[in-house]
Amino acid sequence: MSSILESEQKCATGLDALLFENRYARLPAPFFRAAVPHPLVGAHMASFNVELGALLGLTAEAAFQRAFVDQLTGVSELPAAQPVAMAYAGHQFGHFVPQLGDGRALLLGQVRDKQQQLWDLHLKGSGSTHFSRGSDGRAVLRSSIREYLCSEAMFGLGIPTTRALCLIASREQVYRERAEPGAMLLRMAQSHIRFGSFEFFYHRGDYDNLRRLGRYLLEGEFLHLRDTPAPYLALFGEVVTRTAKLIAQWQGVGFCHGVMNSDNMSILGLTLDYGPFAFLDVYEKGHICNHSDHQGRYAFQNQPEMAHFDLACLATAMLPLIDDDNEAAVTLMREQLAQYWPQFNATYRSIARSKLGLMECEKGDLELWQQLLELMDEQVDYTRFFRALGAVPSSTSSTQGTHHPQRNEFSDPLGFDLWMYEYRQRLQREGRSDEARRTAMALVNPKYILRNYMAETAIRAAEECGDYSEVDRLLSLLRNPFCEQPEMAHYAASPPLWAKALQLSCSS
Ligand code: AMP
Ligand code: MG
């Protein structure tokens, strides 16, 4: 009798029907440590990402069943899964740490979706592992909600990112600055390999496994490079390109990651490891979202430079794969790394041009963009400004549009009128109607971003009342950040004053 019940439960969850193909766990021992999730007291499904679940053939109905949560969180077995904690190293705030690794997460296994795409199922907050270095291996509900929402917000914005299948809440207390409820997040990506995964083997002098890691990628996500004449060089070149584009997209949308250590940099160029991140409210080039980052190493304007630093760490770690002659290898990798700035600049400029609604390239466009950012600095809400800019007509019926205004310290203390005059002049040289420009701008300037106060509101409802409806509402809102969604318009308003007092740290 009980076996009939059990098999009914299994059919219902769908997890057993997943096609597990644990490629990573077939690598040799130093790549990981086998581990199992440690269940959380009172674990329950708080939110399920129906859209992502559908990719794997998982339904919300199944996900909210006890058996689903039990199988994911280690209460009962998930037979085909082969959970491991991945090993990696990394440069943290510029200093090399030889062993980090999944201290509070597990790669449960890898599964094929309906399109035959292989996904890592990665469980964050699953308890301590070999790599926990004395910490509890847990994640708090607060930061799990933030990651759950932000990774899907980034996806909605078209920015490469890990994704999140579901959020599991619990009654278990986790101690940070205070006691907080623990949670788990099931995140998904084609791979969770980091720059620091290469650094792990390089700094141990384990070049066989370094090569194995490279081969693992060439036979997976970078298969298209496998048969090229210098595949590892090409692989690094592609990581440079993907990273340059990713960071340009972050800068374009006003996203501040907060902890761009090389262990948090994805080899696939995904946004990875959401910690004290923030979207800018008011534009502030020097914004530091992580209040533990006392030097401002990862301030908003430093992000492009910090990604270059991380890529240099990766280049060093890959040298033994490039050429037996170290000097020759260095020269080759330098050439690849040198592509970073041109690629970053090209993407960033094209993003800037489309944010301004410009189709053609003109010589002064970059200056126009930079002047605007100078004017906006610490003055103007970044997202709201660009969304509103689409509605600005290219000419005015008043004399304002035709006469060059003089800078007036009293009526235009910041110089915005002057900038707007130049901008309109520039728009008039474009062969596009205002209507067409407005439509195009609304596709690149989001109406909705995940502001800190929005995440905070969802967190408070979840922590205080076990109410996850705001999490679900935001998830659905942020999936379509460029759509008007009139009934949600209040989320596009200026943030409330209390939002300024929110502080974020690494402790999550
Ligand atoms: P992060 O700052 O989240 O990128 O984490 C840096 C390193 O610390 C990684 O190796 C994490 O797995 C580990 N870590 C962070 N928080 C915890 C925790 N609560 N328990 C165990 N390890 C942790
Ligand atoms: Mg990390």
Tab-separated table of C-alpha atoms in Angstrom, residues 8-250:
chain	number	residue	atom	x	y	z
A	8	GLU	CA	1.739	8.308	-6.837
A	9	GLN	CA	3.587	11.025	-4.975
A	10	LYS	CA	6.625	10.635	-7.218
A	11	CYS	CA	4.567	10.906	-10.400
A	12	ALA	CA	2.927	13.998	-9.020
A	13	THR	CA	6.100	15.970	-8.285
A	14	GLY	CA	7.688	15.476	-11.677
A	15	LEU	CA	11.177	15.676	-10.168
A	16	ASP	CA	11.731	11.971	-10.753
A	17	ALA	CA	10.802	12.375	-14.383
A	18	LEU	CA	13.619	14.877	-14.939
A	19	LEU	CA	16.370	13.583	-17.193
A	20	PHE	CA	19.385	13.855	-14.949
A	21	GLU	CA	22.746	13.859	-16.655
A	22	ASN	CA	25.290	14.711	-13.999
A	23	ARG	CA	28.249	15.674	-16.182
A	24	TYR	CA	30.050	17.684	-13.537
A	25	ALA	CA	29.904	14.898	-10.963
A	26	ARG	CA	31.773	12.634	-13.396
A	27	LEU	CA	34.856	14.841	-13.157
A	28	PRO	CA	37.585	13.642	-10.752
A	29	ALA	CA	37.598	14.211	-7.027
A	30	PRO	CA	39.264	17.615	-6.624
A	31	PHE	CA	36.481	19.271	-8.605
A	32	PHE	CA	33.932	18.761	-5.837
A	33	ARG	CA	32.970	17.074	-2.608
A	34	ALA	CA	29.920	14.846	-2.533
A	35	ALA	CA	27.338	16.231	-0.090
A	36	VAL	CA	23.658	16.127	0.710
A	37	PRO	CA	21.256	18.960	1.510
A	38	HIS	CA	20.508	19.380	5.231
A	39	PRO	CA	16.738	19.823	5.600
A	40	LEU	CA	15.357	23.009	7.111
A	41	VAL	CA	12.794	22.860	9.913
A	42	GLY	CA	9.346	23.636	8.523
A	43	ALA	CA	10.491	23.975	4.919
A	44	HIS	CA	7.697	24.935	2.539
A	45	MET	CA	7.312	26.213	-0.989
A	46	ALA	CA	7.034	29.989	-0.850
A	47	SER	CA	7.109	30.821	-4.538
A	48	PHE	CA	7.491	28.837	-7.727
A	49	ASN	CA	8.581	30.264	-11.059
A	50	VAL	CA	5.954	28.745	-13.328
A	51	GLU	CA	7.570	29.962	-16.557
A	52	LEU	CA	10.957	28.444	-15.790
A	53	GLY	CA	9.376	25.301	-14.357
A	54	ALA	CA	7.544	24.772	-17.631
A	55	LEU	CA	10.906	24.508	-19.407
A	56	LEU	CA	11.563	21.394	-17.363
A	57	GLY	CA	8.001	20.113	-17.463
A	58	LEU	CA	7.385	21.001	-13.799
A	59	THR	CA	4.039	22.461	-12.773
A	60	ALA	CA	3.103	24.714	-9.845
A	61	GLU	CA	0.559	22.136	-8.759
A	62	ALA	CA	3.340	19.587	-8.299
A	63	ALA	CA	5.776	22.073	-6.827
A	64	PHE	CA	3.464	22.968	-3.940
A	65	GLN	CA	3.226	19.360	-2.830
A	66	ARG	CA	5.101	18.208	0.253
A	67	ALA	CA	6.973	15.540	-1.712
A	68	PHE	CA	8.493	18.110	-4.079
A	69	VAL	CA	9.906	20.216	-1.248
A	70	ASP	CA	11.067	17.103	0.612
A	71	GLN	CA	12.958	15.824	-2.407
A	72	LEU	CA	14.626	19.151	-3.132
A	73	THR	CA	15.645	19.884	0.421
A	74	GLY	CA	17.045	16.508	1.461
A	75	VAL	CA	14.167	15.103	3.539
A	76	SER	CA	13.672	12.321	1.021
A	77	GLU	CA	15.906	11.087	-1.728
A	78	LEU	CA	15.984	12.383	-5.261
A	79	PRO	CA	17.419	9.181	-6.698
A	80	ALA	CA	18.914	10.385	-9.992
A	81	ALA	CA	20.484	13.484	-8.500
A	82	GLN	CA	24.123	13.400	-7.464
A	83	PRO	CA	24.633	16.406	-5.191
A	84	VAL	CA	28.113	17.897	-4.976
A	85	ALA	CA	29.674	21.049	-3.569
A	86	MET	CA	31.816	22.607	-6.310
A	87	ALA	CA	35.401	23.617	-5.563
A	88	TYR	CA	36.744	27.013	-6.587
A	89	ALA	CA	39.142	29.709	-5.465
A	90	GLY	CA	39.043	33.430	-6.146
A	91	HIS	CA	40.328	36.939	-5.688
A	92	GLN	CA	38.234	38.534	-2.971
A	93	PHE	CA	38.555	42.318	-2.819
A	94	GLY	CA	41.847	41.940	-4.721
A	95	HIS	CA	43.351	39.236	-2.480
A	96	PHE	CA	43.752	35.658	-3.561
A	97	VAL	CA	41.961	33.009	-1.468
A	98	PRO	CA	43.090	29.520	-2.579
A	99	GLN	CA	40.016	27.640	-1.471
A	100	LEU	CA	36.460	28.905	-1.418
A	101	GLY	CA	33.971	26.522	-3.007
A	102	ASP	CA	30.260	26.005	-2.432
A	103	GLY	CA	30.075	26.619	1.305
A	104	ARG	CA	26.316	26.989	1.360
A	105	ALA	CA	25.125	25.576	-1.927
A	106	LEU	CA	25.067	22.309	-3.806
A	107	LEU	CA	24.943	21.360	-7.406
A	108	LEU	CA	22.064	18.874	-6.986
A	109	GLY	CA	22.507	17.591	-10.498
A	110	GLN	CA	22.201	18.543	-14.146
A	111	VAL	CA	19.070	17.994	-16.195
A	112	ARG	CA	18.038	18.332	-19.825
A	113	ASP	CA	15.110	20.581	-20.643
A	114	LYS	CA	12.620	19.994	-23.450
A	115	GLN	CA	14.993	21.648	-25.942
A	116	GLN	CA	17.827	19.335	-24.838
A	117	GLN	CA	19.557	22.214	-23.057
A	118	LEU	CA	21.526	21.070	-20.009
A	119	TRP	CA	20.825	22.984	-16.783
A	120	ASP	CA	22.583	22.948	-13.426
A	121	LEU	CA	20.105	22.644	-10.566
A	122	HIS	CA	21.883	24.523	-7.814
A	123	LEU	CA	20.455	24.678	-4.327
A	124	LYS	CA	21.553	27.676	-2.265
A	125	GLY	CA	21.233	27.607	1.525
A	126	SER	CA	21.450	23.815	1.696
A	127	GLY	CA	23.638	23.608	4.808
A	128	SER	CA	27.314	23.261	5.519
A	129	THR	CA	29.720	21.466	3.190
A	130	HIS	CA	33.422	20.699	3.103
A	131	PHE	CA	33.920	24.311	1.919
A	132	SER	CA	31.910	26.094	4.614
A	133	ARG	CA	34.965	27.152	6.661
A	134	GLY	CA	33.059	26.997	9.933
A	135	SER	CA	29.989	28.904	8.728
A	136	ASP	CA	26.460	27.526	8.810
A	137	GLY	CA	25.936	26.914	5.107
A	138	ARG	CA	22.588	28.639	5.293
A	139	ALA	CA	20.941	31.491	3.428
A	140	VAL	CA	18.449	33.830	5.033
A	141	LEU	CA	14.979	34.441	3.619
A	142	ARG	CA	15.786	38.124	3.060
A	143	SER	CA	18.637	37.541	0.615
A	144	SER	CA	16.970	34.539	-0.976
A	145	ILE	CA	13.971	36.719	-1.875
A	146	ARG	CA	16.302	39.376	-3.243
A	147	GLU	CA	18.114	36.883	-5.461
A	148	TYR	CA	14.881	35.186	-6.531
A	149	LEU	CA	13.422	38.497	-7.681
A	150	CYS	CA	16.533	40.096	-9.095
A	151	SER	CA	17.677	37.182	-11.198
A	152	GLU	CA	14.272	37.083	-12.871
A	153	ALA	CA	14.273	40.886	-13.197
A	154	MET	CA	17.610	40.669	-15.022
A	155	PHE	CA	16.208	37.973	-17.262
A	156	GLY	CA	13.255	40.233	-18.055
A	157	LEU	CA	15.675	43.028	-18.914
A	158	GLY	CA	17.481	40.754	-21.355
A	159	ILE	CA	20.666	40.648	-19.270
A	160	PRO	CA	22.428	37.263	-19.012
A	161	THR	CA	21.896	35.785	-15.564
A	162	THR	CA	21.427	32.674	-13.499
A	163	ARG	CA	17.714	32.072	-12.945
A	164	ALA	CA	15.610	30.914	-10.032
A	165	LEU	CA	13.134	28.060	-10.105
A	166	CYS	CA	11.707	28.370	-6.631
A	167	LEU	CA	12.007	29.854	-3.201
A	168	ILE	CA	11.648	27.583	-0.181
A	169	ALA	CA	10.985	29.248	3.180
A	170	SER	CA	11.217	27.658	6.625
A	171	ARG	CA	10.759	28.089	10.370
A	172	GLU	CA	14.455	27.484	11.021
A	173	GLN	CA	16.315	30.331	12.690
A	174	VAL	CA	19.586	31.438	11.126
A	175	TYR	CA	21.845	33.848	13.008
A	176	ARG	CA	23.329	36.868	11.263
A	177	GLU	CA	23.256	40.318	12.883
A	178	ARG	CA	19.974	38.989	14.320
A	179	ALA	CA	18.012	35.725	14.187
A	180	GLU	CA	16.307	35.407	10.840
A	181	PRO	CA	14.326	32.723	9.029
A	182	GLY	CA	16.440	30.459	6.817
A	183	ALA	CA	15.484	29.666	3.236
A	184	MET	CA	16.667	27.836	0.149
A	185	LEU	CA	16.730	28.974	-3.439
A	186	LEU	CA	16.874	26.599	-6.371
A	187	ARG	CA	18.818	28.431	-9.025
A	188	MET	CA	19.533	27.335	-12.548
A	189	ALA	CA	22.202	28.100	-15.126
A	190	GLN	CA	23.883	26.308	-17.961
A	191	SER	CA	26.923	26.264	-15.716
A	192	HIS	CA	28.032	27.610	-12.346
A	193	ILE	CA	31.723	27.515	-13.283
A	194	ARG	CA	33.458	30.707	-12.226
A	195	PHE	CA	36.724	32.453	-13.107
A	196	GLY	CA	37.801	31.184	-9.685
A	197	SER	CA	37.277	27.557	-10.784
A	198	PHE	CA	40.332	27.951	-13.051
A	199	GLU	CA	42.252	29.777	-10.357
A	200	PHE	CA	41.642	26.852	-7.989
A	201	PHE	CA	43.665	24.420	-10.126
A	202	TYR	CA	46.237	26.905	-11.419
A	203	HIS	CA	47.361	27.970	-7.973
A	204	ARG	CA	47.641	24.341	-6.833
A	205	GLY	CA	49.834	23.629	-9.862
A	206	ASP	CA	47.316	20.953	-10.907
A	207	TYR	CA	47.512	21.531	-14.645
A	208	ASP	CA	45.950	18.167	-15.560
A	209	ASN	CA	42.732	19.138	-13.888
A	210	LEU	CA	43.034	22.674	-15.206
A	211	ARG	CA	43.002	21.165	-18.695
A	212	ARG	CA	40.129	18.874	-17.709
A	213	LEU	CA	38.123	21.900	-16.637
A	214	GLY	CA	38.824	23.568	-19.967
A	215	ARG	CA	37.830	20.416	-21.815
A	216	TYR	CA	34.639	20.138	-19.761
A	217	LEU	CA	33.607	23.562	-21.080
A	218	LEU	CA	34.699	22.816	-24.647
A	219	GLU	CA	32.509	19.743	-24.614
A	220	GLY	CA	29.589	21.610	-23.128
A	221	GLU	CA	28.755	25.296	-23.387
A	222	PHE	CA	31.706	26.124	-25.651
A	223	LEU	CA	31.316	23.138	-27.997
A	224	HIS	CA	31.432	25.470	-31.001
A	225	LEU	CA	35.087	26.214	-30.138
A	226	ARG	CA	36.244	22.641	-29.582
A	227	ASP	CA	37.614	22.054	-33.061
A	228	THR	CA	39.160	25.485	-33.579
A	229	PRO	CA	42.971	25.625	-33.889
A	230	ALA	CA	43.562	27.192	-30.457
A	231	PRO	CA	40.408	26.323	-28.480
A	232	TYR	CA	41.500	27.541	-25.021
A	233	LEU	CA	42.627	30.865	-26.413
A	234	ALA	CA	39.311	31.149	-28.244
A	235	LEU	CA	37.482	30.182	-25.061
A	236	PHE	CA	39.185	32.961	-23.114
A	237	GLY	CA	38.470	35.376	-25.975
A	238	GLU	CA	34.794	34.507	-25.766
A	239	VAL	CA	34.718	34.971	-21.998
A	240	VAL	CA	36.255	38.420	-22.556
A	241	THR	CA	33.551	39.279	-25.078
A	242	ARG	CA	30.689	37.967	-22.977
A	243	THR	CA	31.961	39.747	-19.858
A	244	ALA	CA	32.481	43.042	-21.699
A	245	LYS	CA	28.904	42.900	-22.987
A	246	LEU	CA	27.490	41.896	-19.626
A	247	ILE	CA	29.144	44.771	-17.783
A	248	ALA	CA	28.092	47.248	-20.472
A	249	GLN	CA	24.514	46.057	-19.927
A	250	TRP	CA	24.855	46.470	-16.153
